[in-house]
CSV table of C-alpha atoms in Angstrom, one decimal:
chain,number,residue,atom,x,y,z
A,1,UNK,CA,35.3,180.8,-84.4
A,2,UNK,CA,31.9,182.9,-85.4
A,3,UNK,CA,31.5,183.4,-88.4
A,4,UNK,CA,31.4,187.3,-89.7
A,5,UNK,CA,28.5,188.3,-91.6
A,6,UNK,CA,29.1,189.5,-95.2
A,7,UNK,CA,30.2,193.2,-96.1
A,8,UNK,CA,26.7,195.6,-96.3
A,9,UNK,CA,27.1,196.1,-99.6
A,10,UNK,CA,27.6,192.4,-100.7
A,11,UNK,CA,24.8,190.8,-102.7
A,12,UNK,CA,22.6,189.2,-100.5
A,13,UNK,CA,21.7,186.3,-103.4
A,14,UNK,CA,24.9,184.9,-103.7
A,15,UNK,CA,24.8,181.2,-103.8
A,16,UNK,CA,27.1,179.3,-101.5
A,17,UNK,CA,29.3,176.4,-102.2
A,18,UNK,CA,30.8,173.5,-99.9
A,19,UNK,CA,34.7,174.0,-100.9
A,20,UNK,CA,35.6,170.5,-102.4
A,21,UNK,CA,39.6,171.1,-101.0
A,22,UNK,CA,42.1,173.4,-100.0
A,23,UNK,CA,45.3,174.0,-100.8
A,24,UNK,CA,48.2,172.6,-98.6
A,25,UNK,CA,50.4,175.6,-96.9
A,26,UNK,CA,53.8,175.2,-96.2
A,27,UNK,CA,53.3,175.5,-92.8
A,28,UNK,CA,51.3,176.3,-89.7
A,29,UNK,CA,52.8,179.7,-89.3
A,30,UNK,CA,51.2,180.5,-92.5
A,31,UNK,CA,47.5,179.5,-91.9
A,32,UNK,CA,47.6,181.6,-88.8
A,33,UNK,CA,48.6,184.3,-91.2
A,34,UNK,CA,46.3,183.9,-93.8
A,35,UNK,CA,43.1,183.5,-90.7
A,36,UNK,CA,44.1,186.7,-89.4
A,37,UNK,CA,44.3,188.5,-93.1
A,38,UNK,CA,41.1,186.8,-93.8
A,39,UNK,CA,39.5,187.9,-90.5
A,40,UNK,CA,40.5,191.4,-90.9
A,41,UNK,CA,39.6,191.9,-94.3
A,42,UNK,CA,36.3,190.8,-93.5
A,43,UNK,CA,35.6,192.8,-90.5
A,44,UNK,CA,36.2,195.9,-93.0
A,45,UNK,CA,33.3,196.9,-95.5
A,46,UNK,CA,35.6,196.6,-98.5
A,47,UNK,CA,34.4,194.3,-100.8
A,48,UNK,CA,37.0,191.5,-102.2
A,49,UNK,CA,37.3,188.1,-103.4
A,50,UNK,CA,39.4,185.1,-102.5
A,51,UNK,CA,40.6,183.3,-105.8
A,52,UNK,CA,43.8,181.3,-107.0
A,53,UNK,CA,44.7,178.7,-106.3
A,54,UNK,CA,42.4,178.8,-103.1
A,55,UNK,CA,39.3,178.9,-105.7
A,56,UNK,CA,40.8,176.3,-107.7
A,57,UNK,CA,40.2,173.7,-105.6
A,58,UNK,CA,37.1,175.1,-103.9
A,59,UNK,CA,35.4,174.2,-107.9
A,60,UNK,CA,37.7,171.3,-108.8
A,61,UNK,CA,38.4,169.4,-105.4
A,62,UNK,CA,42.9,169.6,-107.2
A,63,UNK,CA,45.1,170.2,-103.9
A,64,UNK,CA,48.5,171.7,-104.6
A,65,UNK,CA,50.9,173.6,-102.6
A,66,UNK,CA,50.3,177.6,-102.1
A,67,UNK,CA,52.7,179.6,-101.3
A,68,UNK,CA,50.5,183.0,-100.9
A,69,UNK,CA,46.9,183.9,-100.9
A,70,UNK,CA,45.4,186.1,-103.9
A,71,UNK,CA,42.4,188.7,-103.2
A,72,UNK,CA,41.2,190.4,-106.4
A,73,UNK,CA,39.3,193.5,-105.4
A,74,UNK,CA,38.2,196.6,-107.7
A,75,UNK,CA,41.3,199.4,-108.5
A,76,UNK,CA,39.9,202.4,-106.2
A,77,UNK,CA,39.9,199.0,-103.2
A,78,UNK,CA,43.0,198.4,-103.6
A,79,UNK,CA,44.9,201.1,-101.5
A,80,UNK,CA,42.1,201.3,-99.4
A,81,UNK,CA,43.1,197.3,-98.0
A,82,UNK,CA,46.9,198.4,-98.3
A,83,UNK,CA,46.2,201.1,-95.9
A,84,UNK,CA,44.0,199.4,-93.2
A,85,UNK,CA,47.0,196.6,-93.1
A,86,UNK,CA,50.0,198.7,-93.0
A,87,UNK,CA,47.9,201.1,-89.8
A,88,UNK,CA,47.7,197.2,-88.2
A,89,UNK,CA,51.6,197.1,-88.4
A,90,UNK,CA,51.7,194.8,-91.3
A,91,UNK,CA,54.8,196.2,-93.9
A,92,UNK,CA,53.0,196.6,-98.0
A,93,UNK,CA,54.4,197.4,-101.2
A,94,UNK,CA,53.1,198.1,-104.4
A,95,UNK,CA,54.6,196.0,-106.7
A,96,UNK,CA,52.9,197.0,-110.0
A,97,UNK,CA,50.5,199.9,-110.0
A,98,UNK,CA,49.1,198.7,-112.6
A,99,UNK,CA,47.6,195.3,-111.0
A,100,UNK,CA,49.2,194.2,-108.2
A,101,UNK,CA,49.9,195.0,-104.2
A,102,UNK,CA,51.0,193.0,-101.6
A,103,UNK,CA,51.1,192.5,-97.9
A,104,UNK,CA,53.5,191.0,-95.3
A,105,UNK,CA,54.2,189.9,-92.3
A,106,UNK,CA,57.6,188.1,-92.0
A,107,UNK,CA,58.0,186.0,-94.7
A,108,UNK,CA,54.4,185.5,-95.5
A,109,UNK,CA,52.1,187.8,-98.0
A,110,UNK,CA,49.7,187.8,-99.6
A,111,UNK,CA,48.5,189.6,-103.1
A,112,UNK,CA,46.1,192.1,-103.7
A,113,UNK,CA,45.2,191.9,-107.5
A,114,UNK,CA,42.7,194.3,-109.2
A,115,UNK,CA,43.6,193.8,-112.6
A,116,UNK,CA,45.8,191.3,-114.9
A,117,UNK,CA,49.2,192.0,-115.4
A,118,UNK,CA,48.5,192.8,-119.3
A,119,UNK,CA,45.5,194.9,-118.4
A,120,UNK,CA,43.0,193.0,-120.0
A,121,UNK,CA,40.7,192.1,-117.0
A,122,UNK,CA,40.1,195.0,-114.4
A,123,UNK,CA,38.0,193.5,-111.7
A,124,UNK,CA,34.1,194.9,-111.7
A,125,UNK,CA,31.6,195.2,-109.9
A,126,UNK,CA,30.6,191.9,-111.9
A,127,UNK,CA,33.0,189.8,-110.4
A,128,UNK,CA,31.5,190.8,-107.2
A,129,UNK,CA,28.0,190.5,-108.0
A,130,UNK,CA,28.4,187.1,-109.6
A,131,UNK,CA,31.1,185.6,-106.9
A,132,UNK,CA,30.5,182.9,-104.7
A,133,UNK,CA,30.0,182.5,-100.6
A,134,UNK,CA,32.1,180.1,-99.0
A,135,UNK,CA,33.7,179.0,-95.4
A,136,UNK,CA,37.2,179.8,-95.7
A,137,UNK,CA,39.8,179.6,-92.7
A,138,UNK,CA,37.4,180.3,-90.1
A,139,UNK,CA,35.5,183.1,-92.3
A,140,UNK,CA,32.3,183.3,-94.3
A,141,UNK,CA,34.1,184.7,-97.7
A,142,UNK,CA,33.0,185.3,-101.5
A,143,UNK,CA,35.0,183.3,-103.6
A,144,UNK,CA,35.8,184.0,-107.2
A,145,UNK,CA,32.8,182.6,-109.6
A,146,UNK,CA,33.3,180.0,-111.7
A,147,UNK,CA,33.2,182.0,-114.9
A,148,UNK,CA,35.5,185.0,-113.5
A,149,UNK,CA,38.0,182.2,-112.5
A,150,UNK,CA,38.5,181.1,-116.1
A,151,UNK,CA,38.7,184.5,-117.5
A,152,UNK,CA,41.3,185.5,-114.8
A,153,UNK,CA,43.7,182.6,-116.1
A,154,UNK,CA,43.6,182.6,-120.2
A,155,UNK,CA,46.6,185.1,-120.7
A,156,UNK,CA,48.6,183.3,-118.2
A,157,UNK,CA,50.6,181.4,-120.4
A,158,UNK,CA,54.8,181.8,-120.6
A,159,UNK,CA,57.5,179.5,-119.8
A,160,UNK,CA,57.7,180.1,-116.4
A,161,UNK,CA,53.5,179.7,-115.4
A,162,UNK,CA,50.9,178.0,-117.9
A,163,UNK,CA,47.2,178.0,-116.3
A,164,UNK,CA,45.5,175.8,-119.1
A,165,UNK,CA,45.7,173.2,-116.6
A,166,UNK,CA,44.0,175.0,-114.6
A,167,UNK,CA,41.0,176.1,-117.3
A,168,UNK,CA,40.9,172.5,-118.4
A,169,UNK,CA,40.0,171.2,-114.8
A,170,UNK,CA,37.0,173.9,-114.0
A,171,UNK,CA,35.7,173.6,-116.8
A,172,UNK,CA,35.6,169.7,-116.2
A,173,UNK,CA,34.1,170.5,-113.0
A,174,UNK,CA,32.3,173.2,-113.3
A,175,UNK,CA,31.3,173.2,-116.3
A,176,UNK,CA,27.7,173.8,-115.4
A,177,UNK,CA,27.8,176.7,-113.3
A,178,UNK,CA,30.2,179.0,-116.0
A,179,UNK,CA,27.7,181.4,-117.7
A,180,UNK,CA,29.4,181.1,-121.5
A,181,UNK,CA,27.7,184.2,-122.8
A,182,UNK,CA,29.6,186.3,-120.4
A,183,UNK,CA,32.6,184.3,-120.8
A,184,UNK,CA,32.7,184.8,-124.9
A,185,UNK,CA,31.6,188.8,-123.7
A,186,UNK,CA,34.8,188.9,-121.7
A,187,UNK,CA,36.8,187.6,-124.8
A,188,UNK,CA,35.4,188.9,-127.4
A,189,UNK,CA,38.1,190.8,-128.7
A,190,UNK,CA,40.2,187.9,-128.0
A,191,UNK,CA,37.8,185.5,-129.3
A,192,UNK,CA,40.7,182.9,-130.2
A,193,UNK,CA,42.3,182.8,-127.1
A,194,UNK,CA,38.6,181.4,-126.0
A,195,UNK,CA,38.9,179.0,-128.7
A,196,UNK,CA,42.2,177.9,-128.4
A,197,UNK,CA,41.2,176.6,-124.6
A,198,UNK,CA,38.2,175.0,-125.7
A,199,UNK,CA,39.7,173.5,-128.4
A,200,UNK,CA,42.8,172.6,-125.6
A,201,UNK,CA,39.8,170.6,-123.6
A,202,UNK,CA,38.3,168.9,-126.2
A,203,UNK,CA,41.6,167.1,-126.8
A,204,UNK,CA,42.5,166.5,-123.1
A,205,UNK,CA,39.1,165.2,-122.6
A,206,UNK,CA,37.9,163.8,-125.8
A,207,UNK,CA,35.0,161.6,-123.8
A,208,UNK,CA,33.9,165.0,-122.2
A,209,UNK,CA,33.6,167.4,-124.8
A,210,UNK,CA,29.9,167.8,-124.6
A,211,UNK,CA,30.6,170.0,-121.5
A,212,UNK,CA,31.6,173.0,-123.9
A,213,UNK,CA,28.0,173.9,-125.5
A,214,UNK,CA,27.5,173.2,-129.2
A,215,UNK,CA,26.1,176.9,-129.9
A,216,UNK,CA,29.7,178.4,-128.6
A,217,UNK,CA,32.0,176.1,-130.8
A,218,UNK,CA,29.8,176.4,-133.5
A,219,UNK,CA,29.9,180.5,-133.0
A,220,UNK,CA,33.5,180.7,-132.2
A,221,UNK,CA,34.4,178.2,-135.4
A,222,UNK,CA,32.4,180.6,-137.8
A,223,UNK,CA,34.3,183.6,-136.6
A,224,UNK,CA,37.2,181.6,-137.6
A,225,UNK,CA,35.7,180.5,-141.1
A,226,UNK,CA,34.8,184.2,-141.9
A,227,UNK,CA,38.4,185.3,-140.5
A,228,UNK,CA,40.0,183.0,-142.9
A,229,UNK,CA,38.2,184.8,-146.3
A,230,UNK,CA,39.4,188.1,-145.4
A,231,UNK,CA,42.9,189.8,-146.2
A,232,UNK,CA,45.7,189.6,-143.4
A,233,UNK,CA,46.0,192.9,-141.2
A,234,UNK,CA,48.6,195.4,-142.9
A,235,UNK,CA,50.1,196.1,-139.5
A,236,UNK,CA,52.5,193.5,-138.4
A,237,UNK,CA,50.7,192.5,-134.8
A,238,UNK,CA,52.4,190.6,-132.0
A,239,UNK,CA,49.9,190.2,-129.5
A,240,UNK,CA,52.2,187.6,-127.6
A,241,UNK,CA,53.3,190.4,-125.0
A,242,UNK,CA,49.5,189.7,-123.5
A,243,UNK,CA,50.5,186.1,-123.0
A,244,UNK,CA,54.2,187.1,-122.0
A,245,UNK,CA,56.1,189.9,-121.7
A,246,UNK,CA,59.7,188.1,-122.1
A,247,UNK,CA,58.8,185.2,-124.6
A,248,UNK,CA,57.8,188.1,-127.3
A,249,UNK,CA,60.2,190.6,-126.5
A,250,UNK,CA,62.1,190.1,-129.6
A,251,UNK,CA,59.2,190.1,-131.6
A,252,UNK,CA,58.8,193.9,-131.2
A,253,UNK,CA,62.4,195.0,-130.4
A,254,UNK,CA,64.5,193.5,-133.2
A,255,UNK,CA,61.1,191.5,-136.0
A,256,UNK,CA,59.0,195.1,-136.7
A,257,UNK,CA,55.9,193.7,-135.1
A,258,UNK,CA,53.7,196.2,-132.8
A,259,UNK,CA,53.4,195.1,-129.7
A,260,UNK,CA,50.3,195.0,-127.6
A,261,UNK,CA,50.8,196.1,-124.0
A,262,UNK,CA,54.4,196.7,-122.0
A,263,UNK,CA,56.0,196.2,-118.8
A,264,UNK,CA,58.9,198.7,-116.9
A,265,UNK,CA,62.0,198.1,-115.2
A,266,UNK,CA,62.2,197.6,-111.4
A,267,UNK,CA,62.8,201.1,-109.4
A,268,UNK,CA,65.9,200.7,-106.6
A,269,UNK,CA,65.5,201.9,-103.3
Protein backbone atom coordinates (compact mmCIF):
# COMPACT_ATOMS: atom_id res chain seq x y z
CA UNK A 1 0.00 0.00 0.00
CA UNK A 2 1.42 3.76 -1.04
CA UNK A 3 1.94 5.71 1.34
CA UNK A 4 -0.29 9.17 1.51
CA UNK A 5 1.62 12.23 1.78
CA UNK A 6 1.07 14.33 4.87
CA UNK A 7 -1.94 16.87 5.31
CA UNK A 8 -0.85 20.56 3.43
CA UNK A 9 -0.91 22.16 6.45
CA UNK A 10 1.36 19.68 8.40
CA UNK A 11 4.78 20.87 9.43
CA UNK A 12 7.06 19.85 6.98
CA UNK A 13 10.08 19.44 9.75
CA UNK A 14 8.66 16.88 11.71
CA UNK A 15 11.19 14.27 12.64
CA UNK A 16 10.21 10.65 12.00
CA UNK A 17 10.61 7.75 14.19
CA UNK A 18 10.84 3.81 13.41
CA UNK A 19 7.85 2.59 15.84
CA UNK A 20 9.68 0.17 18.38
CA UNK A 21 6.04 -2.07 18.64
CA UNK A 22 2.59 -2.10 18.25
CA UNK A 23 -0.10 -2.99 20.16
CA UNK A 24 -1.73 -6.47 19.68
CA UNK A 25 -5.67 -6.19 18.41
CA UNK A 26 -8.03 -8.60 19.34
CA UNK A 27 -8.53 -9.53 16.06
CA UNK A 28 -8.07 -9.31 12.37
CA UNK A 29 -11.46 -7.73 11.77
CA UNK A 30 -10.19 -4.96 13.77
CA UNK A 31 -6.87 -4.02 11.92
CA UNK A 32 -8.83 -3.82 8.79
CA UNK A 33 -10.88 -1.35 10.71
CA UNK A 34 -8.44 0.65 12.13
CA UNK A 35 -6.37 0.70 8.16
CA UNK A 36 -9.39 1.96 6.62
CA UNK A 37 -10.06 4.78 9.63
CA UNK A 38 -6.45 5.51 9.27
CA UNK A 39 -6.53 5.67 5.44
CA UNK A 40 -9.41 7.94 5.42
CA UNK A 41 -8.52 10.24 7.91
CA UNK A 42 -5.48 10.82 6.05
CA UNK A 43 -6.77 11.35 2.73
CA UNK A 44 -8.74 14.39 4.39
CA UNK A 45 -6.72 17.68 5.17
CA UNK A 46 -7.67 17.64 8.87
CA UNK A 47 -4.94 17.51 10.95
CA UNK A 48 -4.81 14.77 13.82
CA UNK A 49 -2.69 12.60 15.82
CA UNK A 50 -2.49 8.99 16.63
CA UNK A 51 -1.63 8.47 20.37
CA UNK A 52 -2.51 5.86 23.29
CA UNK A 53 -1.64 3.16 23.69
CA UNK A 54 -0.58 3.03 19.82
CA UNK A 55 2.09 5.86 20.79
CA UNK A 56 3.05 4.10 23.83
CA UNK A 57 4.79 1.60 22.28
CA UNK A 58 5.85 3.45 19.19
CA UNK A 59 8.49 5.43 22.22
CA UNK A 60 8.77 2.51 24.62
CA UNK A 61 8.84 -0.81 22.35
CA UNK A 62 5.70 -2.09 25.78
CA UNK A 63 3.09 -4.34 23.67
CA UNK A 64 -0.30 -4.64 25.30
CA UNK A 65 -3.68 -5.37 24.12
CA UNK A 66 -5.92 -2.38 22.52
CA UNK A 67 -9.12 -2.47 22.33
CA UNK A 68 -9.71 0.93 20.28
CA UNK A 69 -7.64 3.46 18.57
CA UNK A 70 -7.27 7.19 20.12
CA UNK A 71 -6.93 10.34 17.65
CA UNK A 72 -6.46 13.59 19.55
CA UNK A 73 -7.21 16.45 17.22
CA UNK A 74 -7.94 20.34 18.04
CA UNK A 75 -11.97 21.11 19.42
CA UNK A 76 -13.26 22.96 16.07
CA UNK A 77 -11.62 19.19 14.24
CA UNK A 78 -13.45 17.37 15.99
CA UNK A 79 -17.02 17.36 14.29
CA UNK A 80 -15.41 18.06 11.30
CA UNK A 81 -13.85 13.99 11.34
CA UNK A 82 -17.30 12.97 12.96
CA UNK A 83 -18.95 14.29 9.95
CA UNK A 84 -16.73 12.96 7.07
CA UNK A 85 -17.22 9.30 8.87
CA UNK A 86 -20.84 9.25 9.51
CA UNK A 87 -21.38 10.68 5.22
CA UNK A 88 -19.05 7.27 4.65
CA UNK A 89 -21.80 5.23 6.52
CA UNK A 90 -19.98 4.75 9.61
CA UNK A 91 -22.66 5.30 12.87
CA UNK A 92 -20.83 8.34 15.60
CA UNK A 93 -21.75 9.56 18.82
CA UNK A 94 -20.65 12.23 20.93
CA UNK A 95 -19.96 10.89 24.10
CA UNK A 96 -18.81 13.94 26.09
CA UNK A 97 -18.83 17.33 24.39
CA UNK A 98 -16.59 18.31 26.36
CA UNK A 99 -13.54 15.90 25.13
CA UNK A 100 -14.59 13.03 23.57
CA UNK A 101 -16.32 11.46 20.16
CA UNK A 102 -16.39 8.33 18.84
CA UNK A 103 -16.81 6.25 15.73
CA UNK A 104 -18.09 2.79 14.74
CA UNK A 105 -18.42 0.32 12.65
CA UNK A 106 -19.94 -2.90 14.25
CA UNK A 107 -18.36 -3.46 17.19
CA UNK A 108 -15.24 -1.58 16.60
CA UNK A 109 -14.55 2.32 17.28
CA UNK A 110 -12.47 4.29 17.68
CA UNK A 111 -12.02 7.78 19.91
CA UNK A 112 -11.76 11.10 18.81
CA UNK A 113 -10.17 13.10 21.82
CA UNK A 114 -9.56 16.90 21.78
CA UNK A 115 -9.35 17.59 25.25
CA UNK A 116 -8.89 15.57 28.71
CA UNK A 117 -11.82 14.53 30.47
CA UNK A 118 -11.12 17.23 33.37
CA UNK A 119 -10.40 19.98 30.87
CA UNK A 120 -6.97 20.57 31.69
CA UNK A 121 -5.30 19.77 28.29
CA UNK A 122 -7.14 21.09 25.04
CA UNK A 123 -5.08 19.87 22.14
CA UNK A 124 -3.11 22.88 20.25
CA UNK A 125 -1.74 23.64 17.53
CA UNK A 126 1.48 22.69 19.66
CA UNK A 127 0.81 19.20 19.82
CA UNK A 128 0.62 19.32 16.10
CA UNK A 129 3.55 21.28 15.51
CA UNK A 130 5.80 19.27 17.83
CA UNK A 131 4.21 15.59 16.89
CA UNK A 132 5.98 12.92 15.40
CA UNK A 133 5.84 11.09 11.67
CA UNK A 134 5.56 7.56 11.62
CA UNK A 135 4.39 4.39 9.37
CA UNK A 136 1.28 3.27 10.92
CA UNK A 137 -1.03 0.45 9.36
CA UNK A 138 -0.16 1.03 6.01
CA UNK A 139 -0.14 5.05 6.48
CA UNK A 140 2.43 7.77 6.84
CA UNK A 141 0.90 9.36 10.30
CA UNK A 142 1.96 11.97 13.00
CA UNK A 143 2.17 10.40 16.17
CA UNK A 144 1.78 12.11 19.46
CA UNK A 145 5.35 13.64 20.73
CA UNK A 146 7.03 12.41 23.39
CA UNK A 147 6.42 15.39 25.66
CA UNK A 148 2.51 15.74 24.72
CA UNK A 149 2.23 11.94 25.48
CA UNK A 150 3.25 12.43 29.11
CA UNK A 151 1.26 15.48 29.68
CA UNK A 152 -1.86 13.66 28.15
CA UNK A 153 -1.55 10.85 30.92
CA UNK A 154 -0.76 12.67 34.48
CA UNK A 155 -4.45 13.22 35.62
CA UNK A 156 -5.24 9.73 34.64
CA UNK A 157 -5.13 8.27 37.89
CA UNK A 158 -8.50 6.50 39.70
CA UNK A 159 -9.16 3.02 40.65
CA UNK A 160 -10.42 1.89 37.64
CA UNK A 161 -7.18 3.26 35.07
CA UNK A 162 -3.66 4.58 36.58
CA UNK A 163 -1.26 5.79 33.67
CA UNK A 164 1.99 6.22 35.89
CA UNK A 165 2.99 3.16 34.39
CA UNK A 166 2.81 4.48 31.44
CA UNK A 167 4.82 8.00 32.36
CA UNK A 168 7.35 5.94 34.18
CA UNK A 169 8.23 3.83 30.94
CA UNK A 170 8.56 7.07 28.30
CA UNK A 171 10.30 8.77 30.34
CA UNK A 172 12.71 5.67 30.67
CA UNK A 173 12.74 5.64 27.01
CA UNK A 174 12.43 8.71 25.88
CA UNK A 175 13.71 10.55 28.10
CA UNK A 176 15.85 12.36 25.73
CA UNK A 177 13.53 13.56 23.24
CA UNK A 178 10.77 15.23 26.03
CA UNK A 179 11.40 18.97 26.01
CA UNK A 180 11.07 19.54 30.06
CA UNK A 181 10.58 23.27 29.82
CA UNK A 182 7.33 22.74 27.99
CA UNK A 183 6.47 19.90 30.06
CA UNK A 184 6.81 22.06 33.55
CA UNK A 185 4.84 25.03 31.16
CA UNK A 186 2.08 22.52 30.68
CA UNK A 187 1.99 21.90 34.54
CA UNK A 188 2.69 24.77 35.99
CA UNK A 189 -0.34 25.32 37.77
CA UNK A 190 -0.18 21.79 38.71
CA UNK A 191 3.45 21.84 39.44
CA UNK A 192 3.06 18.85 41.99
CA UNK A 193 1.35 16.58 39.97
CA UNK A 194 4.78 16.97 37.84
CA UNK A 195 6.58 16.24 40.89
CA UNK A 196 4.79 13.61 42.21
CA UNK A 197 5.64 11.47 38.74
CA UNK A 198 9.13 12.29 38.85
CA UNK A 199 9.46 11.61 42.19
CA UNK A 200 7.24 8.10 41.23
CA UNK A 201 10.36 7.41 38.70
CA UNK A 202 13.05 8.03 40.74
CA UNK A 203 11.82 5.30 43.09
CA UNK A 204 10.92 2.81 40.32
CA UNK A 205 14.21 3.36 38.74
CA UNK A 206 16.61 4.34 41.42
CA UNK A 207 19.71 3.33 38.94
CA UNK A 208 18.12 5.68 36.30
CA UNK A 209 17.33 8.77 37.95
CA UNK A 210 19.74 10.90 36.08
CA UNK A 211 17.22 10.79 33.18
CA UNK A 212 15.04 13.57 35.02
CA UNK A 213 17.43 16.74 34.67
CA UNK A 214 18.95 18.17 37.94
CA UNK A 215 17.70 21.90 37.04
CA UNK A 216 13.80 20.54 37.10
CA UNK A 217 14.02 18.61 40.54
CA UNK A 218 15.90 21.18 41.94
CA UNK A 219 13.13 23.89 40.56
CA UNK A 220 10.17 21.85 41.29
CA UNK A 221 11.68 20.93 45.11
CA UNK A 222 12.19 24.79 45.83
CA UNK A 223 8.55 25.47 44.88
CA UNK A 224 7.85 22.93 47.44
CA UNK A 225 10.35 24.40 50.10
CA UNK A 226 8.77 27.92 49.57
CA UNK A 227 5.14 26.32 49.60
CA UNK A 228 5.79 24.81 52.87
CA UNK A 229 6.67 28.59 54.69
CA UNK A 230 3.47 29.94 53.65
CA UNK A 231 -0.04 29.73 55.38
CA UNK A 232 -2.53 26.86 54.19
CA UNK A 233 -5.31 28.21 51.59
CA UNK A 234 -8.52 29.43 53.61
CA UNK A 235 -10.68 27.70 51.02
CA UNK A 236 -11.02 24.00 51.76
CA UNK A 237 -9.72 22.65 47.96
CA UNK A 238 -10.27 19.22 46.69
CA UNK A 239 -8.66 19.06 43.52
CA UNK A 240 -8.97 15.11 43.44
CA UNK A 241 -12.14 15.47 40.92
CA UNK A 242 -9.14 16.27 38.18
CA UNK A 243 -7.64 12.91 38.98
CA UNK A 244 -11.18 11.29 39.45
CA UNK A 245 -14.48 12.18 39.29
CA UNK A 246 -15.93 9.22 41.59
CA UNK A 247 -12.96 8.57 44.07
CA UNK A 248 -13.62 12.45 45.33
CA UNK A 249 -17.12 12.70 45.08
CA UNK A 250 -17.61 12.72 48.70
CA UNK A 251 -15.09 15.10 49.26
CA UNK A 252 -17.31 17.87 47.89
CA UNK A 253 -20.78 16.48 48.43
CA UNK A 254 -20.91 15.54 52.12
CA UNK A 255 -16.57 17.07 53.61
CA UNK A 256 -17.17 21.06 52.51
CA UNK A 257 -14.30 20.99 50.13
CA UNK A 258 -14.72 22.95 46.59
CA UNK A 259 -14.30 20.90 44.02
CA UNK A 260 -12.29 21.55 40.91
CA UNK A 261 -14.10 20.52 37.66
CA UNK A 262 -17.50 18.13 37.29
CA UNK A 263 -18.95 15.60 35.23
CA UNK A 264 -23.13 15.09 34.23
CA UNK A 265 -25.34 12.31 34.10
CA UNK A 266 -25.80 10.14 31.01
CA UNK A 267 -28.89 11.51 28.70
CA UNK A 268 -31.42 8.38 27.60
CA UNK A 269 -32.54 8.01 24.26
Amino acid sequence: MSNGPLPENAPVTLPTIDAKAAPTLKNAEAEVFYMEAIRELTATDIPFLVAGTYALSAYTGVTRPTKDLDIFCKAGDYPRILAHFKQLGYAVEIEDDRWLGKVFKGTHFFDVIFASANGMMPVGDLWLEQARQTELLGSRVRIIGPTELVWSKCFIQDRGRHDGADIAHTILKAHDQIDWHRLLSYLEVHWEVLLMHLLNFRWIYPSERDHIPAWLLDELLDRLAKQRQLPSPRMKICRGRLLSQVDYEIDVKEWGFAGVGGAGESRDG
